mmCIF file of C-alpha atoms in Angstrom:
data_model
loop_
_atom_site.group_PDB
_atom_site.id
_atom_site.type_symbol
_atom_site.label_atom_id
_atom_site.label_comp_id
_atom_site.label_asym_id
_atom_site.label_seq_id
_atom_site.Cartn_x
_atom_site.Cartn_y
_atom_site.Cartn_z
ATOM 1 C CA MET C 1 5.032 20.402 -6.494
ATOM 2 C CA CYS C 2 1.481 21.387 -7.243
ATOM 3 C CA GLN C 3 0.059 24.183 -6.517
ATOM 4 C CA PRO C 4 -3.571 25.473 -5.128
ATOM 5 C CA THR C 5 -5.121 27.107 -7.961
ATOM 6 C CA GLY C 6 -8.460 28.918 -8.344
ATOM 7 C CA ASN C 7 -10.037 32.405 -7.557
ATOM 8 C CA PRO C 8 -8.174 34.578 -4.438
ATOM 9 C CA VAL C 9 -10.142 33.223 -2.200
ATOM 10 C CA THR C 10 -10.455 29.418 -2.438
ATOM 11 C CA VAL C 11 -5.875 29.881 -2.623
ATOM 12 C CA LEU C 12 -6.380 31.391 0.359
ATOM 13 C CA ARG C 13 -9.142 29.154 2.076
ATOM 14 C CA TYR C 14 -6.960 25.591 0.290
ATOM 15 C CA SER C 15 -3.283 27.701 1.723
ATOM 16 C CA SER C 16 -4.511 28.112 4.643
ATOM 17 C CA MET C 17 -5.016 24.693 5.919
ATOM 18 C CA PHE C 18 -1.353 23.841 5.763
ATOM 19 C CA ILE C 19 0.020 26.740 8.173
ATOM 20 C CA LEU C 20 1.282 23.223 10.575
ATOM 21 C CA THR C 21 4.170 23.229 12.404
ATOM 22 C CA GLN C 22 6.854 19.985 11.299
ATOM 23 C CA ARG C 23 5.248 17.805 14.401
ATOM 24 C CA THR C 24 1.756 18.306 13.596
ATOM 25 C CA LEU C 25 3.247 17.066 10.026
ATOM 26 C CA VAL C 26 4.563 14.179 10.475
ATOM 27 C CA GLN C 27 1.960 12.977 13.153
ATOM 28 C CA SER C 28 -0.640 13.462 10.692
ATOM 29 C CA ILE C 29 0.790 10.915 7.952
ATOM 30 C CA SER C 30 1.718 8.399 10.403
ATOM 31 C CA GLN C 31 -1.402 7.228 9.314
ATOM 32 C CA LEU C 32 -0.140 5.978 6.223
ATOM 33 C CA ARG C 33 1.679 3.313 7.588
ATOM 34 C CA LEU C 34 0.864 -0.207 6.655
ATOM 35 C CA PHE C 35 2.420 -2.615 7.012
ATOM 36 C CA THR C 36 5.824 -0.675 8.515
ATOM 37 C CA SER C 37 6.969 -3.057 10.754
ATOM 38 C CA ALA C 38 6.209 -6.071 9.161
ATOM 39 C CA HIS C 39 8.744 -4.842 5.808
ATOM 40 C CA SER C 40 11.427 -3.708 8.045
ATOM 41 C CA GLN C 41 12.154 -6.521 9.988
ATOM 42 C CA ILE C 42 14.631 -9.018 8.390
ATOM 43 C CA ARG C 43 13.242 -10.877 5.953
ATOM 44 C CA ILE C 44 12.412 -14.679 6.614
ATOM 45 C CA ARG C 45 10.609 -17.032 4.174
ATOM 46 C CA TRP C 46 7.760 -18.373 5.036
ATOM 47 C CA SER C 47 7.856 -22.237 5.440
ATOM 48 C CA ASP C 48 5.122 -24.560 3.710
ATOM 49 C CA GLY C 49 3.831 -25.314 7.019
ATOM 50 C CA GLU C 50 3.706 -21.594 8.091
ATOM 51 C CA ASP C 51 1.109 -21.624 4.956
ATOM 52 C CA ARG C 52 -0.381 -24.456 5.945
ATOM 53 C CA ALA C 53 -1.336 -23.271 9.333
ATOM 54 C CA LEU C 54 -2.194 -19.789 8.247
ATOM 55 C CA ALA C 55 -4.825 -20.751 5.808
ATOM 56 C CA GLU C 56 -6.334 -22.706 8.604
ATOM 57 C CA ALA C 57 -6.057 -20.204 11.558
ATOM 58 C CA PHE C 58 -8.522 -17.954 9.169
ATOM 59 C CA GLU C 59 -10.347 -20.480 8.144
ATOM 60 C CA LYS C 60 -11.025 -20.503 11.765
ATOM 61 C CA TYR C 61 -10.916 -16.842 12.868
ATOM 62 C CA GLY C 62 -11.281 -14.930 9.651
ATOM 63 C CA ASN C 63 -9.621 -11.668 9.665
ATOM 64 C CA ASP C 64 -9.006 -11.935 13.099
ATOM 65 C CA TRP C 65 -5.258 -11.269 12.589
ATOM 66 C CA LYS C 66 -4.403 -11.233 16.004
ATOM 67 C CA ALA C 67 -5.736 -14.574 17.024
ATOM 68 C CA ILE C 68 -4.507 -16.240 13.675
ATOM 69 C CA ALA C 69 -0.018 -14.933 14.740
ATOM 70 C CA LYS C 70 -0.741 -16.417 17.732
ATOM 71 C CA HIS C 71 -0.867 -19.649 15.863
ATOM 72 C CA LEU C 72 2.538 -18.936 14.135
ATOM 73 C CA PRO C 73 5.481 -18.607 16.482
ATOM 74 C CA GLY C 74 7.510 -15.933 16.125
ATOM 75 C CA ARG C 75 5.209 -14.398 13.214
ATOM 76 C CA ALA C 76 3.750 -10.891 13.792
ATOM 77 C CA VAL C 77 0.471 -10.040 13.279
ATOM 78 C CA LYS C 78 0.934 -7.273 10.720
ATOM 79 C CA GLY C 79 3.445 -10.048 9.198
ATOM 80 C CA CYS C 80 0.372 -12.711 9.098
ATOM 81 C CA LYS C 81 -1.819 -10.154 7.710
ATOM 82 C CA PHE C 82 0.045 -9.244 5.129
ATOM 83 C CA ARG C 83 1.085 -12.936 3.974
ATOM 84 C CA GLY C 84 -2.579 -13.588 4.225
ATOM 85 C CA LEU C 85 -3.555 -10.949 1.865
ATOM 86 C CA TYR C 86 -0.899 -10.942 -0.654
ATOM 87 C CA GLY C 87 1.610 -14.459 -0.082
ATOM 88 C CA LYS C 88 0.607 -17.826 -1.597
ATOM 89 C CA SER C 89 -1.560 -19.267 2.031
ATOM 90 C CA LEU C 90 -4.727 -18.103 0.472
ATOM 91 C CA ASP C 91 -4.486 -19.452 -2.717
ATOM 92 C CA THR C 92 -7.893 -20.667 -4.308
ATOM 93 C CA GLY C 93 -6.185 -22.384 -6.863
ATOM 94 C CA THR C 94 -7.907 -20.034 -9.387
ATOM 95 C CA PRO C 95 -6.407 -18.476 -12.098
ATOM 96 C CA ARG C 96 -5.127 -14.789 -11.745
ATOM 97 C CA ASN C 97 -8.047 -12.838 -13.335
ATOM 98 C CA VAL C 98 -5.633 -9.450 -14.189
ATOM 99 C CA HIS C 99 -7.842 -7.466 -16.607
ATOM 100 C CA LEU C 100 -11.304 -7.912 -16.116
ATOM 101 C CA HIS C 101 -13.401 -5.510 -14.291
ATOM 102 C CA TRP C 102 -15.615 -7.169 -12.153
ATOM 103 C CA THR C 103 -19.231 -7.336 -13.432
ATOM 104 C CA GLU C 104 -22.606 -6.814 -12.072
ATOM 105 C CA ALA C 105 -22.980 -11.124 -12.107
ATOM 106 C CA GLU C 106 -20.019 -11.596 -9.749
ATOM 107 C CA ASP C 107 -20.383 -9.115 -7.549
ATOM 108 C CA LYS C 108 -24.167 -10.014 -6.926
ATOM 109 C CA LEU C 109 -22.354 -13.922 -6.627
ATOM 110 C CA LEU C 110 -20.449 -12.480 -4.591
ATOM 111 C CA ARG C 111 -22.995 -10.873 -1.329
ATOM 112 C CA GLU C 112 -25.216 -13.713 -2.052
ATOM 113 C CA LYS C 113 -22.058 -16.013 -0.953
ATOM 114 C CA ILE C 114 -20.814 -13.427 1.625
ATOM 115 C CA ALA C 115 -24.580 -13.511 3.033
ATOM 116 C CA GLU C 116 -24.735 -17.407 3.127
ATOM 117 C CA SER C 117 -21.400 -17.008 5.201
ATOM 118 C CA GLY C 118 -23.828 -15.167 7.740
ATOM 119 C CA GLY C 119 -20.509 -11.956 6.569
ATOM 120 C CA ARG C 120 -17.518 -13.361 6.515
ATOM 121 C CA CYS C 121 -14.979 -13.260 3.251
ATOM 122 C CA THR C 122 -13.351 -16.814 3.770
ATOM 123 C CA VAL C 123 -11.519 -18.605 1.055
ATOM 124 C CA SER C 124 -14.126 -20.814 1.101
ATOM 125 C CA ILE C 125 -15.574 -18.098 -0.944
ATOM 126 C CA ALA C 126 -12.933 -17.081 -2.643
ATOM 127 C CA LYS C 127 -13.276 -20.342 -4.535
ATOM 128 C CA GLN C 128 -16.568 -19.983 -5.161
ATOM 129 C CA ILE C 129 -16.393 -16.601 -7.390
ATOM 130 C CA PRO C 130 -14.367 -18.299 -10.837
ATOM 131 C CA ASN C 131 -11.419 -17.044 -12.189
ATOM 132 C CA ARG C 132 -10.845 -14.506 -8.925
ATOM 133 C CA LYS C 133 -7.629 -14.909 -5.868
ATOM 134 C CA TYR C 134 -8.376 -14.289 -2.484
ATOM 135 C CA LYS C 135 -7.185 -10.862 -2.454
ATOM 136 C CA GLN C 136 -9.192 -9.912 -5.263
ATOM 137 C CA VAL C 137 -11.723 -11.458 -4.012
ATOM 138 C CA TYR C 138 -11.555 -8.934 -0.092
ATOM 139 C CA ASP C 139 -10.915 -6.743 -2.244
ATOM 140 C CA ARG C 140 -13.582 -6.496 -3.688
ATOM 141 C CA TRP C 141 -15.664 -6.598 -0.672
ATOM 142 C CA GLN C 142 -14.380 -4.192 0.814
ATOM 143 C CA ARG C 143 -15.259 -1.895 -2.054
ATOM 144 C CA LEU C 144 -18.670 -2.896 -2.013
ATOM 145 C CA GLN C 145 -18.485 -2.459 2.099
ATOM 146 C CA LEU C 146 -17.286 0.701 2.227
ATOM 147 C CA ASN C 147 -19.400 2.812 -0.090
ATOM 148 C CA GLY C 148 -20.733 1.800 -3.802
ATOM 149 C CA ASP C 149 -19.792 6.180 -4.121
ATOM 150 C CA ILE C 150 -16.475 5.680 -3.537
ATOM 151 C CA LYS C 151 -14.208 6.634 -6.404
ATOM 152 C CA TYR C 152 -11.052 5.687 -7.854
ATOM 153 C CA GLY C 153 -8.566 7.831 -10.047
ATOM 154 C CA PRO C 154 -8.456 11.974 -9.928
ATOM 155 C CA TRP C 155 -9.784 13.987 -8.041
ATOM 156 C CA LEU C 156 -13.002 15.976 -9.538
ATOM 157 C CA SER C 157 -12.568 20.495 -8.221
ATOM 158 C CA GLU C 158 -15.477 19.779 -6.043
ATOM 159 C CA GLU C 159 -14.129 16.766 -4.702
ATOM 160 C CA THR C 160 -11.098 18.886 -3.438
ATOM 161 C CA ASN C 161 -13.350 22.068 -2.224
ATOM 162 C CA ARG C 162 -14.951 19.291 -0.097
ATOM 163 C CA LEU C 163 -12.182 18.263 1.430
ATOM 164 C CA VAL C 164 -10.743 21.601 1.773
ATOM 165 C CA GLU C 165 -14.277 22.296 3.946
ATOM 166 C CA ALA C 166 -13.828 19.016 5.740
ATOM 167 C CA ILE C 167 -10.844 19.842 7.022
ATOM 168 C CA GLN C 168 -11.386 23.457 7.591
ATOM 169 C CA LYS C 169 -13.980 22.056 9.704
ATOM 170 C CA HIS C 170 -12.404 18.636 11.067
ATOM 171 C CA GLY C 171 -9.093 19.237 11.572
ATOM 172 C CA VAL C 172 -5.963 16.766 10.030
ATOM 173 C CA HIS C 173 -5.988 14.234 13.005
ATOM 174 C CA ASP C 174 -9.746 12.800 12.394
ATOM 175 C CA TRP C 175 -9.773 11.550 8.577
ATOM 176 C CA GLU C 176 -12.777 9.367 9.470
ATOM 177 C CA ALA C 177 -15.050 12.428 9.632
ATOM 178 C CA VAL C 178 -12.768 14.321 7.093
ATOM 179 C CA SER C 179 -14.229 11.279 4.713
ATOM 180 C CA LYS C 180 -17.835 11.307 6.000
ATOM 181 C CA LYS C 181 -17.971 14.764 4.921
ATOM 182 C CA VAL C 182 -15.979 14.130 1.577
ATOM 183 C CA ARG C 183 -18.552 11.306 0.628
ATOM 184 C CA THR C 184 -17.080 9.962 -2.782
ATOM 185 C CA ARG C 185 -13.430 9.082 -1.533
ATOM 186 C CA THR C 186 -11.904 6.833 1.982
ATOM 187 C CA LYS C 187 -10.004 8.152 5.108
ATOM 188 C CA PHE C 188 -7.152 7.354 3.689
ATOM 189 C CA GLN C 189 -7.657 8.537 -0.073
ATOM 190 C CA CYS C 190 -8.228 12.053 1.574
ATOM 191 C CA LEU C 191 -5.501 11.750 3.470
ATOM 192 C CA GLN C 192 -2.964 11.270 0.648
ATOM 193 C CA LYS C 193 -4.108 14.092 -1.698
ATOM 194 C CA TYR C 194 -3.699 15.949 1.975
ATOM 195 C CA ILE C 195 -0.259 15.314 1.374
ATOM 196 C CA THR C 196 0.917 15.034 -2.132
ATOM 197 C CA THR C 197 -1.035 18.534 -2.732
ATOM 198 C CA ASN C 198 1.023 19.605 0.518
ATOM 199 C CA PRO C 199 2.959 22.850 -0.302
ATOM 200 C CA LEU C 200 5.559 22.054 2.517
ATOM 201 C CA ILE C 201 6.056 18.675 1.333
ATOM 202 C CA LYS C 202 9.217 18.695 -0.433
ATOM 203 C CA GLN C 203 8.700 15.669 -3.740
ATOM 204 C CA GLY C 204 11.505 14.881 -6.667
ATOM 205 C CA LYS C 205 15.138 14.086 -6.309
ATOM 206 C CA TRP C 206 16.984 13.674 -2.852
ATOM 207 C CA SER C 207 19.500 14.869 -2.496
ATOM 208 C CA PRO C 208 23.065 13.810 -1.365
ATOM 209 C CA ALA C 209 22.268 15.582 2.311
ATOM 210 C CA GLU C 210 18.988 13.858 2.792
ATOM 211 C CA ASP C 211 21.027 10.273 1.706
ATOM 212 C CA SER C 212 23.220 10.728 4.172
ATOM 213 C CA ALA C 213 20.455 13.047 6.967
ATOM 214 C CA LEU C 214 18.522 9.484 6.112
ATOM 215 C CA ILE C 215 21.384 6.951 7.024
ATOM 216 C CA ASP C 216 21.740 8.941 10.172
ATOM 217 C CA ALA C 217 18.616 9.058 11.378
ATOM 218 C CA LEU C 218 17.763 4.945 10.638
ATOM 219 C CA ASN C 219 21.548 4.028 12.180
ATOM 220 C CA SER C 220 19.927 6.531 15.160
ATOM 221 C CA TYR C 221 16.008 5.390 14.646
ATOM 222 C CA PRO C 222 16.100 1.890 13.301
ATOM 223 C CA GLY C 223 12.550 1.172 11.698
ATOM 224 C CA LYS C 224 11.273 3.744 13.225
ATOM 225 C CA TRP C 225 10.361 5.866 9.933
ATOM 226 C CA ILE C 226 8.447 8.275 11.686
ATOM 227 C CA ALA C 227 10.649 9.384 14.357
ATOM 228 C CA ILE C 228 13.794 9.377 10.977
ATOM 229 C CA ALA C 229 11.476 11.746 8.851
ATOM 230 C CA SER C 230 11.311 14.075 11.733
ATOM 231 C CA GLU C 231 15.303 13.684 12.098
ATOM 232 C CA VAL C 232 15.590 13.996 7.902
ATOM 233 C CA SER C 233 13.474 17.173 8.117
ATOM 234 C CA LYS C 234 15.182 18.948 10.811
ATOM 235 C CA LYS C 235 18.740 18.396 9.560
ATOM 236 C CA THR C 236 17.657 19.243 5.739
ATOM 237 C CA GLY C 237 14.883 21.396 6.024
ATOM 238 C CA GLY C 238 12.448 20.929 3.770
ATOM 239 C CA LEU C 239 9.688 18.167 4.487
ATOM 240 C CA ARG C 240 9.424 14.741 3.752
ATOM 241 C CA THR C 241 7.171 12.071 4.539
ATOM 242 C CA ASN C 242 8.111 8.690 6.420
ATOM 243 C CA SER C 243 6.530 7.053 3.353
ATOM 244 C CA GLN C 244 8.827 8.906 1.412
ATOM 245 C CA CYS C 245 11.874 8.446 3.718
ATOM 246 C CA ARG C 246 10.938 4.762 3.923
ATOM 247 C CA HIS C 247 10.892 3.822 -0.206
ATOM 248 C CA ARG C 248 13.959 5.722 -0.530
ATOM 249 C CA TYR C 249 15.903 3.866 1.898
ATOM 250 C CA ILE C 250 14.711 0.093 0.909
ATOM 251 C CA ASN C 251 14.540 0.565 -2.914
ATOM 252 C CA VAL C 252 18.197 2.916 -2.866
ATOM 253 C CA LEU C 253 19.966 2.948 -0.167
ATOM 254 C CA ASP C 254 19.671 -1.020 1.508
ATOM 255 C CA PRO C 255 23.355 -1.848 1.277
ATOM 256 C CA LYS C 256 21.961 -5.447 0.807
ATOM 257 C CA LEU C 257 20.175 -4.727 -2.423
ATOM 258 C CA ILE C 258 21.602 -6.336 -5.410
ATOM 259 C CA LYS C 259 22.301 -4.528 -8.112
ATOM 260 C CA THR C 260 24.011 -6.492 -10.405
ATOM 261 C CA PRO C 261 22.135 -7.570 -14.193
ATOM 262 C CA PHE C 262 19.256 -9.686 -13.308
ATOM 263 C CA SER C 263 20.150 -13.496 -13.555
ATOM 264 C CA LYS C 264 18.231 -15.701 -16.674
ATOM 265 C CA GLU C 265 16.886 -16.819 -12.790
ATOM 266 C CA GLU C 266 15.836 -13.524 -11.583
ATOM 267 C CA ASP C 267 14.643 -12.966 -14.569
ATOM 268 C CA GLN C 268 12.379 -16.427 -14.313
ATOM 269 C CA ALA C 269 11.439 -15.621 -11.181
ATOM 270 C CA LEU C 270 10.233 -11.583 -11.537
ATOM 271 C CA ILE C 271 8.130 -12.753 -14.999
ATOM 272 C CA ASP C 272 6.406 -15.566 -12.565
ATOM 273 C CA ALA C 273 5.552 -12.861 -9.469
ATOM 274 C CA PHE C 274 4.598 -10.920 -12.071
ATOM 275 C CA HIS C 275 2.043 -12.990 -13.100
ATOM 276 C CA ARG C 276 0.460 -13.869 -9.859
ATOM 277 C CA PHE C 277 0.560 -10.794 -8.671
ATOM 278 C CA GLY C 278 -0.034 -7.888 -11.155
ATOM 279 C CA ASN C 279 2.050 -4.692 -10.419
ATOM 280 C CA GLU C 280 2.030 -5.153 -6.478
ATOM 281 C CA TRP C 281 5.402 -5.070 -6.426
ATOM 282 C CA THR C 282 5.901 -5.033 -3.033
ATOM 283 C CA MET C 283 5.229 -7.789 -3.049
ATOM 284 C CA ILE C 284 7.224 -8.714 -6.364
ATOM 285 C CA ALA C 285 10.523 -7.915 -4.088
ATOM 286 C CA GLN C 286 9.056 -9.744 -1.536
ATOM 287 C CA VAL C 287 9.064 -13.374 -2.644
ATOM 288 C CA MET C 288 12.573 -13.187 -5.049
ATOM 289 C CA PRO C 289 14.838 -15.240 -4.360
ATOM 290 C CA THR C 290 17.468 -12.661 -4.136
ATOM 291 C CA TYR C 291 17.554 -9.166 -2.246
ATOM 292 C CA ARG C 292 15.667 -6.766 -5.088
ATOM 293 C CA GLY C 293 13.715 -4.200 -4.581
ATOM 294 C CA ALA C 294 10.370 -2.844 -5.630
ATOM 295 C CA ARG C 295 11.516 -0.122 -7.705
ATOM 296 C CA ALA C 296 14.302 -2.560 -9.817
ATOM 297 C CA CYS C 297 12.161 -5.371 -9.974
ATOM 298 C CA LYS C 298 9.543 -2.388 -12.480
ATOM 299 C CA LEU C 299 12.063 -1.266 -14.068
ATOM 300 C CA ARG C 300 13.867 -5.080 -15.367
ATOM 301 C CA LEU C 301 10.097 -5.833 -16.088
ATOM 302 C CA GLN C 302 9.770 -2.743 -18.297
ATOM 303 C CA ASN C 303 12.878 -3.702 -19.844
ATOM 304 C CA LEU C 304 11.688 -7.470 -19.642
ATOM 305 C CA GLU C 305 7.989 -5.794 -22.350
ATOM 306 C CA GLN C 306 9.888 -3.629 -24.233
ATOM 307 C CA LYS C 307 12.300 -6.893 -25.044
ATOM 308 C CA GLY C 308 8.946 -8.551 -26.329
ATOM 309 C CA LEU C 309 9.743 -11.562 -23.721
ATOM 310 C CA ILE C 310 6.271 -10.188 -21.666
ATOM 311 C CA GLN C 311 2.598 -8.955 -22.718
ATOM 312 C CA LYS C 312 1.869 -6.498 -19.328
ATOM 313 C CA THR C 313 -0.917 -6.236 -18.652
ATOM 314 C CA PRO C 314 -3.227 -3.763 -15.646
ATOM 315 C CA ASN C 315 -4.221 -4.987 -12.136
ATOM 316 C CA PRO C 316 -7.946 -5.746 -11.710
ATOM 317 C CA PRO C 317 -10.037 -2.191 -10.373
#
């Protein structure tokens, strides 16, 4: 578990921001919920017709996912967004360039094409960026829009100090203001850093008591991961986040999970999905023909790599 280090003044300042009630902590981490409702629903595969309808609606409405969802009966807004960004609906038909960093020339071309389109990042724009899929183009444009100074990877000590000062000033609810104070990190990076370095949040292996409490809470609050996390924390005395609870269930405790050895057909489907999505394990699990968890898919792929059956390449930056 991470502990604050440094001189006594810094330690005192860093520790003071964690003196929060359990309820406040659970409320603050709720901002990390991305596509929770889409994941918690029963997995119903998208038909080719739905994919075509999604692509047509996207060309018309752009990133207005609410408008897009109205053209797909039975599909939620978050489900449409997840399918659009991670599924095959918006596939540009170009090979996935999974190992090359974006070059200055690519960034320049992307900016030019976006400007020509009136500021919208569409599938048509992505098709004009050689060897890039729409998801890559969309993510890159989001990063370029955010701030040219946004960093990724390990935090520097001065960034952590700015985070402490920002939280002391703005609290743990206005992460937009915190991010502006930190300058080099997004609001979600700031929130994630706060959670992962919070000594009150339990990390590591789950106990049988926690697993039991998680199952009981899920039966009482199906799909409501914030409430589930709160119940687990109350019953066990150790704070777990909604994300931890959700990942524990869908990767380990879900009774529908298949835990038998992977078949040859599953291995091939896994390899195909990896070549398409890289290290996006949640998406890979979503497109598997059988009910496998993201963690199981990752471990199996590592096993295939060790056997020399696949060569892993890193995700694009």
